[in-house]
Coordinates of C-alpha atoms and ligand atoms in Angstrom, one line a residue:
X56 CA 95.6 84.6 127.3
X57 CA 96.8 88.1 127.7
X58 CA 95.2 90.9 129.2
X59 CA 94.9 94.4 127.1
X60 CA 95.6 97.7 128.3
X61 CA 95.5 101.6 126.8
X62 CA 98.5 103.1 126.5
X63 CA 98.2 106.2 124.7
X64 CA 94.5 108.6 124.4
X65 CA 93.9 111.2 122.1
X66 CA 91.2 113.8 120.9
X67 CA 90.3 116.5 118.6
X68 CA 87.5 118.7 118.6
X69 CA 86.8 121.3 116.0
X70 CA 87.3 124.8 116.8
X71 CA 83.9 126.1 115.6
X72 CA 81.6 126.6 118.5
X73 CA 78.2 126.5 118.7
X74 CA 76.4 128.2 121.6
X75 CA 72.5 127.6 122.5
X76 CA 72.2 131.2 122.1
X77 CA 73.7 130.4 118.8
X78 CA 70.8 127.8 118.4
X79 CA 67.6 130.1 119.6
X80 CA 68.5 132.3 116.1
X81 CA 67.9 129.0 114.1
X82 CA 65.2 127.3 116.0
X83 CA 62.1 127.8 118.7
X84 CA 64.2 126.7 121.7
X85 CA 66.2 128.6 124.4
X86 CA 69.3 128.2 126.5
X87 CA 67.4 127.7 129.9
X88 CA 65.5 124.3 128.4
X89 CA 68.7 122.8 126.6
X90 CA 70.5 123.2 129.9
X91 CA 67.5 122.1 132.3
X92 CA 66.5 119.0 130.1
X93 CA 70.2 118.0 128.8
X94 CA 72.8 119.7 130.6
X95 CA 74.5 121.1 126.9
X96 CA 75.7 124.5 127.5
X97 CA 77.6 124.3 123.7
X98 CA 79.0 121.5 121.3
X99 CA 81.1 121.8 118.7
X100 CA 80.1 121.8 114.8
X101 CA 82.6 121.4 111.6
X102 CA 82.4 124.4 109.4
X103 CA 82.3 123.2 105.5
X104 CA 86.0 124.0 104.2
X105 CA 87.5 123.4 107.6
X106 CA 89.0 120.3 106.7
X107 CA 87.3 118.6 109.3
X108 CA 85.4 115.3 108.3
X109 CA 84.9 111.6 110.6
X110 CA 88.6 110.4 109.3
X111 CA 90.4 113.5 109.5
X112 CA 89.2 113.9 112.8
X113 CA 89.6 110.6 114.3
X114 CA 93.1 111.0 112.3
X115 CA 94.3 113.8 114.5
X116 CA 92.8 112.2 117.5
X117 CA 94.7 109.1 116.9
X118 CA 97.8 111.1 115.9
X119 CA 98.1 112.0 119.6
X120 CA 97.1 109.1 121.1
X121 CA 99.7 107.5 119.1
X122 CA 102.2 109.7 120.1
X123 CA 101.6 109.5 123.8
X124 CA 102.0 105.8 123.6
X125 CA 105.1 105.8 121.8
X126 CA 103.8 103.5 119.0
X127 CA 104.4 104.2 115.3
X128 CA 101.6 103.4 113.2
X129 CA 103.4 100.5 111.3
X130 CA 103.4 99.2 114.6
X131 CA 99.5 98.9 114.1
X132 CA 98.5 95.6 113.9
X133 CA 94.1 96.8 113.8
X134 CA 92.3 99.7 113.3
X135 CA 89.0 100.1 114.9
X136 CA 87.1 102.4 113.5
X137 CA 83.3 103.5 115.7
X138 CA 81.5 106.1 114.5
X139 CA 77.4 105.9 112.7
X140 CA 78.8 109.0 110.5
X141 CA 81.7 107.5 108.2
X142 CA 82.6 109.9 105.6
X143 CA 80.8 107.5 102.9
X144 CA 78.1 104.9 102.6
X145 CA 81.0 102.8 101.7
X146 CA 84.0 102.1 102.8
X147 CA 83.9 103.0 106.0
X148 CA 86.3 105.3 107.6
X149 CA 88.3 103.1 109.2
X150 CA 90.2 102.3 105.5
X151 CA 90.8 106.4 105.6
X152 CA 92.3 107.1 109.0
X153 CA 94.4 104.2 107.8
X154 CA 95.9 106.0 104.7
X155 CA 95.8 109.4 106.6
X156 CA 98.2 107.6 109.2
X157 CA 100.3 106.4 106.1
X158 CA 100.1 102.6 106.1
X159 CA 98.6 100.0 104.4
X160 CA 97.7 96.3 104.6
X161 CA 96.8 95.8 108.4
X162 CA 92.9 95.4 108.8
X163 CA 91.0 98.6 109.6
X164 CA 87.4 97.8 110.5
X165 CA 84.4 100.1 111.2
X166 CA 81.9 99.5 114.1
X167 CA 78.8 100.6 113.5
X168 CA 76.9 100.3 117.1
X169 CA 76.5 103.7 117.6
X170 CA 76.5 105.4 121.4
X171 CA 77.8 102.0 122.2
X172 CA 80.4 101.8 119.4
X173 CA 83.9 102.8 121.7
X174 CA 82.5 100.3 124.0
X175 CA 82.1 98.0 121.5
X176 CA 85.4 98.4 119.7
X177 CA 87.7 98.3 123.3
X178 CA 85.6 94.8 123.7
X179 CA 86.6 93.8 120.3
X180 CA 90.3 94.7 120.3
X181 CA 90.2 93.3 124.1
X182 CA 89.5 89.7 122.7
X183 CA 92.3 90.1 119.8
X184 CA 94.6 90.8 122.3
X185 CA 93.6 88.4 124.5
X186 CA 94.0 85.4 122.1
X187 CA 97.5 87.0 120.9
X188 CA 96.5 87.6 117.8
X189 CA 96.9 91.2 117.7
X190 CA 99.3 93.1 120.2
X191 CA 98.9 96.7 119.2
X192 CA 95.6 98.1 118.2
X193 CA 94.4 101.6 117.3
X194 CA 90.8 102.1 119.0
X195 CA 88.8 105.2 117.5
X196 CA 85.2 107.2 118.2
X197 CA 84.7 109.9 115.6
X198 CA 81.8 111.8 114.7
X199 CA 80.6 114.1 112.1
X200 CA 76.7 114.1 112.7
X201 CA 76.0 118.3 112.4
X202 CA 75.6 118.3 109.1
X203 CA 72.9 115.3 109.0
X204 CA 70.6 117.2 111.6
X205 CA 67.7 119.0 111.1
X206 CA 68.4 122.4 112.4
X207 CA 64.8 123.7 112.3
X208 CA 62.5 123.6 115.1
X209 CA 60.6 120.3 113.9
X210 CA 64.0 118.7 114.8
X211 CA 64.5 120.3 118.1
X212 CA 65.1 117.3 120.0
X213 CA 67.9 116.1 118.6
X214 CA 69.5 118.6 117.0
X215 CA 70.7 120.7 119.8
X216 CA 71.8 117.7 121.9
X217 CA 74.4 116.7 119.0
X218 CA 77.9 117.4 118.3
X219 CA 81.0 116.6 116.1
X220 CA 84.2 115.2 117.7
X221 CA 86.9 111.9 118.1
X222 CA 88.9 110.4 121.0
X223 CA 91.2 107.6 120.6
X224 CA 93.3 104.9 122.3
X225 CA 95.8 102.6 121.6
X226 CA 95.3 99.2 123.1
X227 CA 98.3 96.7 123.7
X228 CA 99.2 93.8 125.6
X229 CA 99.9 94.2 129.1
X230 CA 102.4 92.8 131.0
X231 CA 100.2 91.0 134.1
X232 CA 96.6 89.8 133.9
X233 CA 95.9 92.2 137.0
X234 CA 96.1 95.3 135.3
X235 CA 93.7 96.5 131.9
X236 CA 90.8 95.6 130.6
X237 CA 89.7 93.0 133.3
X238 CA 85.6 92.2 131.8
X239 CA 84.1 93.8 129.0
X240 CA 79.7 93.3 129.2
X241 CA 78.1 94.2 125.7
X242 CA 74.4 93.6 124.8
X243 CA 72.0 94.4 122.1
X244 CA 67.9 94.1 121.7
X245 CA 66.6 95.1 118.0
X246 CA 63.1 95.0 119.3
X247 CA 63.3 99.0 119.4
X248 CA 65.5 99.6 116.6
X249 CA 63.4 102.1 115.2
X250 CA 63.1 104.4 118.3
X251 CA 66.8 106.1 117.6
X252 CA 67.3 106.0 114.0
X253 CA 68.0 107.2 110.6
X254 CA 66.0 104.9 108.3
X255 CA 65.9 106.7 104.7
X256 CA 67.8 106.3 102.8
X257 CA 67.9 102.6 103.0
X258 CA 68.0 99.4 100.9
X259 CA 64.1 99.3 100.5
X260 CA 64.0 103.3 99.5
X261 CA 67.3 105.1 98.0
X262 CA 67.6 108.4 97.5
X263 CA 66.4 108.5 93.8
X264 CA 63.3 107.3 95.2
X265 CA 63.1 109.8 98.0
X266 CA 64.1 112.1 95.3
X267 CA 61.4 111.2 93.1
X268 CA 58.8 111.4 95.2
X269 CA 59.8 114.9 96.7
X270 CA 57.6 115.3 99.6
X271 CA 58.0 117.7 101.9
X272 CA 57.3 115.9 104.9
X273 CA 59.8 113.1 104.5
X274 CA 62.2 113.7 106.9
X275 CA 63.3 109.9 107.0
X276 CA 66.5 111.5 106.0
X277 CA 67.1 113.1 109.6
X278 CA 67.5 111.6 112.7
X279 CA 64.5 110.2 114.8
X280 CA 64.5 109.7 118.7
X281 CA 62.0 108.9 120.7
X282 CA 63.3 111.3 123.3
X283 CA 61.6 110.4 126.5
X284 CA 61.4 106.2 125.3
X285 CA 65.3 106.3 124.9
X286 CA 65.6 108.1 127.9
X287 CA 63.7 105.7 130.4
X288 CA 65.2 102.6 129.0
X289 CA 68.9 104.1 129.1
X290 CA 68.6 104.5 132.5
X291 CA 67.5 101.5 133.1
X292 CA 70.2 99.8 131.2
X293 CA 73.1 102.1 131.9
X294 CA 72.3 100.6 135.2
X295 CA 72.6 97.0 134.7
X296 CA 75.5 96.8 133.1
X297 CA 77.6 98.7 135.3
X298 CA 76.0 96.3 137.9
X299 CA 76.8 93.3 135.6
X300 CA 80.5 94.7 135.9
X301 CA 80.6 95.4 139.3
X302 CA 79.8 91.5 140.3
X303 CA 82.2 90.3 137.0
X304 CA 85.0 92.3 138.9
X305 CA 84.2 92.2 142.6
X306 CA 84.5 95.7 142.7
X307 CA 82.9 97.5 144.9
X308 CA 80.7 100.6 143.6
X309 CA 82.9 102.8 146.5
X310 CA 86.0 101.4 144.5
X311 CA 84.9 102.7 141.5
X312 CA 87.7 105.6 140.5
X313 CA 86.1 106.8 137.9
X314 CA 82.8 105.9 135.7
X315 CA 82.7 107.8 132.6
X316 CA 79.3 107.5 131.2
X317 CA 78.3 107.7 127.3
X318 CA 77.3 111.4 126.9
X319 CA 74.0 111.0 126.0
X320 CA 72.4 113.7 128.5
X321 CA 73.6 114.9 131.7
X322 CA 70.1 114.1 133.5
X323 CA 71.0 110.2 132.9
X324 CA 74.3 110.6 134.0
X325 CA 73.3 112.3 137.4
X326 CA 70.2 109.4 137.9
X327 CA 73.3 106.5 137.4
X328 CA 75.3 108.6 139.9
X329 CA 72.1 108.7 142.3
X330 CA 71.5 105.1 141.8
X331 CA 75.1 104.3 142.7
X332 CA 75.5 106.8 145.4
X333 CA 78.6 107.6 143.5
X334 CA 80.2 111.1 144.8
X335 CA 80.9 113.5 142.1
X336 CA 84.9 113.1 142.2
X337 CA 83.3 109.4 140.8
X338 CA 81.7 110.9 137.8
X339 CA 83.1 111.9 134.6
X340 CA 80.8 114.8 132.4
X341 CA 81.7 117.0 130.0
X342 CA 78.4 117.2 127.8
X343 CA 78.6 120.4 129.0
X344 CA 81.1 121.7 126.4
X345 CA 80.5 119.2 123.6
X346 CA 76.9 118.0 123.5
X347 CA 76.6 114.2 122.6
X348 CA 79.3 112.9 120.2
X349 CA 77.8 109.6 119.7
X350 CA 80.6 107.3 119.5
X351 CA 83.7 109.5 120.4
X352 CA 82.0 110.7 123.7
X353 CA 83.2 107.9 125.8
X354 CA 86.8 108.3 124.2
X355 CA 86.8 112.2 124.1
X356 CA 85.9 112.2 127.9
X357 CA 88.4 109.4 129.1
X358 CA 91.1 111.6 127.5
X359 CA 90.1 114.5 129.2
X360 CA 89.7 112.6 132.4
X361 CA 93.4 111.2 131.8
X362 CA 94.8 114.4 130.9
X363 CA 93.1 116.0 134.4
X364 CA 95.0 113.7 136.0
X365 CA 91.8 111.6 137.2
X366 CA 93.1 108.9 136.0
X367 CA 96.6 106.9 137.2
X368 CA 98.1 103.7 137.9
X369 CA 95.6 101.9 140.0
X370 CA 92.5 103.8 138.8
X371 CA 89.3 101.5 138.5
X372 CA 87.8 102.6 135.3
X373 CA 83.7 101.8 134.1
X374 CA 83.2 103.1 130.9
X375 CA 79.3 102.6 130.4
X376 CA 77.0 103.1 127.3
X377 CA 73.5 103.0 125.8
X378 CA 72.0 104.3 122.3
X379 CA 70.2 103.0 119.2
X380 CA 69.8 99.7 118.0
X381 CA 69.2 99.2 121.5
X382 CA 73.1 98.5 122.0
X383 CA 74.7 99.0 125.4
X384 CA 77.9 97.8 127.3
X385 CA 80.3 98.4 130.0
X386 CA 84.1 97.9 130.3
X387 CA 86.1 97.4 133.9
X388 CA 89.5 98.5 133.5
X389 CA 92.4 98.4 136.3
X390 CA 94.4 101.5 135.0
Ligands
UT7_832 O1 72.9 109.0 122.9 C1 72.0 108.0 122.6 C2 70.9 107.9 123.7 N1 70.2 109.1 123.7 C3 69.6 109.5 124.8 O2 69.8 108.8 125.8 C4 68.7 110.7 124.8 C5 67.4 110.4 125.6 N2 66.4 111.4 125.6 C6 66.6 112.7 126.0 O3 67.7 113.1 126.4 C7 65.4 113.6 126.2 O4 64.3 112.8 125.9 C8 65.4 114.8 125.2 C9 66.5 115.8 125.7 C10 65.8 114.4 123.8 C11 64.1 115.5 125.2 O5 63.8 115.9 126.5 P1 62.3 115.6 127.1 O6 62.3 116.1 128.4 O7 62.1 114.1 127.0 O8 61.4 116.3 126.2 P2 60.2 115.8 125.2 O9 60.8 115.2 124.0 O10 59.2 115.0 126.0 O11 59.5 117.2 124.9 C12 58.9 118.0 125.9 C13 58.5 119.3 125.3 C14 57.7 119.1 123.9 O12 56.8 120.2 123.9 P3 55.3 120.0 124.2 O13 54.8 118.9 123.2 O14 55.2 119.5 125.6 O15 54.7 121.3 123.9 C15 58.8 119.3 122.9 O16 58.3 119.8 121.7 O17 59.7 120.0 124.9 C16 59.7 120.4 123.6 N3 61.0 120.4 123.1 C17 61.8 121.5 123.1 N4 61.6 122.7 123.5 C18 62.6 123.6 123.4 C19 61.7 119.4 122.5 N5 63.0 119.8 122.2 C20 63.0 121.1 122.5 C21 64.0 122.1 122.5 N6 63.7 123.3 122.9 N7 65.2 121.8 122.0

């Protein structure tokens, strides 16, 4: 059994800025409530033309995170792809970072768990590695969700929470077992599936139906969140799996070096960090400046925190999610 650990990060944002001034000329909301209720300030949104879409992204994300680990991609062994927004129904995206990088034939797989899908993907190429099945793997978030949102005022509550991004890393196998990913703690519960979702179109109802019918007050096309649902059981399970970590490792919370929590709204962040009694060197947000990129939040932010320097040899790492399906999960990792 071999241990895995990241060895290159990487991330791209597009340029295009959106401000929640920019937002109160689209919808009924203001600057003061975004910031009070979700701690967004601005997110970034792809402009049509831009050449921005979930592959290119996470292409250019991974380009870098390639780079900094000194790994050609026909060194690639896996591609995991995590996003809810691939570029098509089908394939997923994971096949088109793939040719964007220039190779072919090793498997590229997409993730589809949402908030929880980074998580979910370090956890996956953490066990190929393990076995030795796999020694270099390419781990990706990437996001293109702006153009799916409902940027009127009846879709208020999500849409200025959301924005476009990717992060990647590239996983190998590390030397020692006492370095990298040392536990990995993932869990799912379908009973409230519905709560954070975008159910139409679907199997039952495709869009020729929705077509057909035309009414106006379908919006099973958009989004739906059950804001302040989500937001009581995220806490509540952003929580417990850190915990679950914490006794998996022996760490102690005072130990942790940095938690970098799934983006999903500064106000859960800050109650995690309270319920901790982590100090704010401990805590890792930049929702600030990107709003919630769904799967590439927890990648986008490790970069960051890697590139501030936050995060060296010896660094214990919790990286910590929640979002729809319910799906959440944390990952210890001895940097
Ligand atoms: O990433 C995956 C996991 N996602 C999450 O964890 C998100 C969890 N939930 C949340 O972050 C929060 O619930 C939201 C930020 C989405 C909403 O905040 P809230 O404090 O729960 O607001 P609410 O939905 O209960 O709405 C309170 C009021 C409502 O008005 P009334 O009915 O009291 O008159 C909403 O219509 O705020 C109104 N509202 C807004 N007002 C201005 C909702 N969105 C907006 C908005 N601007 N953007």
């Amino acid at each position: 059994m071999y241990n895995s650990k990241i060895i290159g990060l990487g991330k791209y944002v597009p340029e295009n800025i959106v401000t929640n001034a920019d937002l109160e000329k689209k919808i009924d909301t203001s600057d003061a409530w975004i910031q009070e209720r979700t701690g967004v300030k601005e997110r970034r949104h792809v402009v049509k033309g831009d050449g921005n879409t979930t592959a290119t992204m996470a292409y250019k994300a991974s380009k870098i995170a390639l780079e900094r680990a000194q790994i050609k991609p026909e060194e690639l062994d896996l591609i995991l792809m995590a996003t809810l927004s691939p570029d098509y129904y089908f394939p997923g995206s994971g096949v088109l970072v793939q040719t964007l990088l220039g190779i072919a034939e090793c498997p590229a797989m997409d993730i589809r768990m949402q908030c929880s899908g980074f998580v979910y993907a370090v956890a996956t190429a953490d066990q190929f590695i393990k076995t030795g099945m796999y020694k270099n793997v390419l781990v990706i978030g990437a996001e293109q969700q702006s153009g799916g949102l409902d940027m009127t005022t009846r879709g208020r509550n999500i849409s200025v929470i959301f924005g476009d991004g990717a992060g990647a890393v590239v996983m190998t196998r590390a030397e020692n077992n006492s370095v990298g990913v040392l536990s990995s703690h993932l869990h799912s519960d379908g009973e409230h599936a519905k709560e954070l979702s975008l159910i139409g179109p679907n199997t039952n109802r495709w869009v020729h139906e929705i077509m057909a019918e035309n009414d106006p007050e379908d919006i099973s096309y958009y989004p739906y969140m059950n804001g302040q649902f989500v937001f009581k059981h995220a806490i509540t399970r952003f929580a417990e799996v850190i915990q679950e970590g914490l006794d998996a490792t022996g760490w102690k919370k005072e130990e942790i070096g940095i938690l970098i929590p799934h983006q999903a709204n500064l106000r859960i962040a800050q109650m995690v960090q309270r319920k901790f009694q982590l100090s704010d060197a401990q805590v890792f947000n930049n929702i600030e400046r990107y709003g919630n990129t769904t799967a590439a939040s927890i990648p986008i932010a490790l970069t960051e925190a890697w590139e501030e320097g936050k995060i060296v040899s010896g660094t214990k790492v919790v990286l910590a999610a929640f979002g729809s399906g319910f799906t959440w999960g944390a990952i210890m990792i001895q940097w």
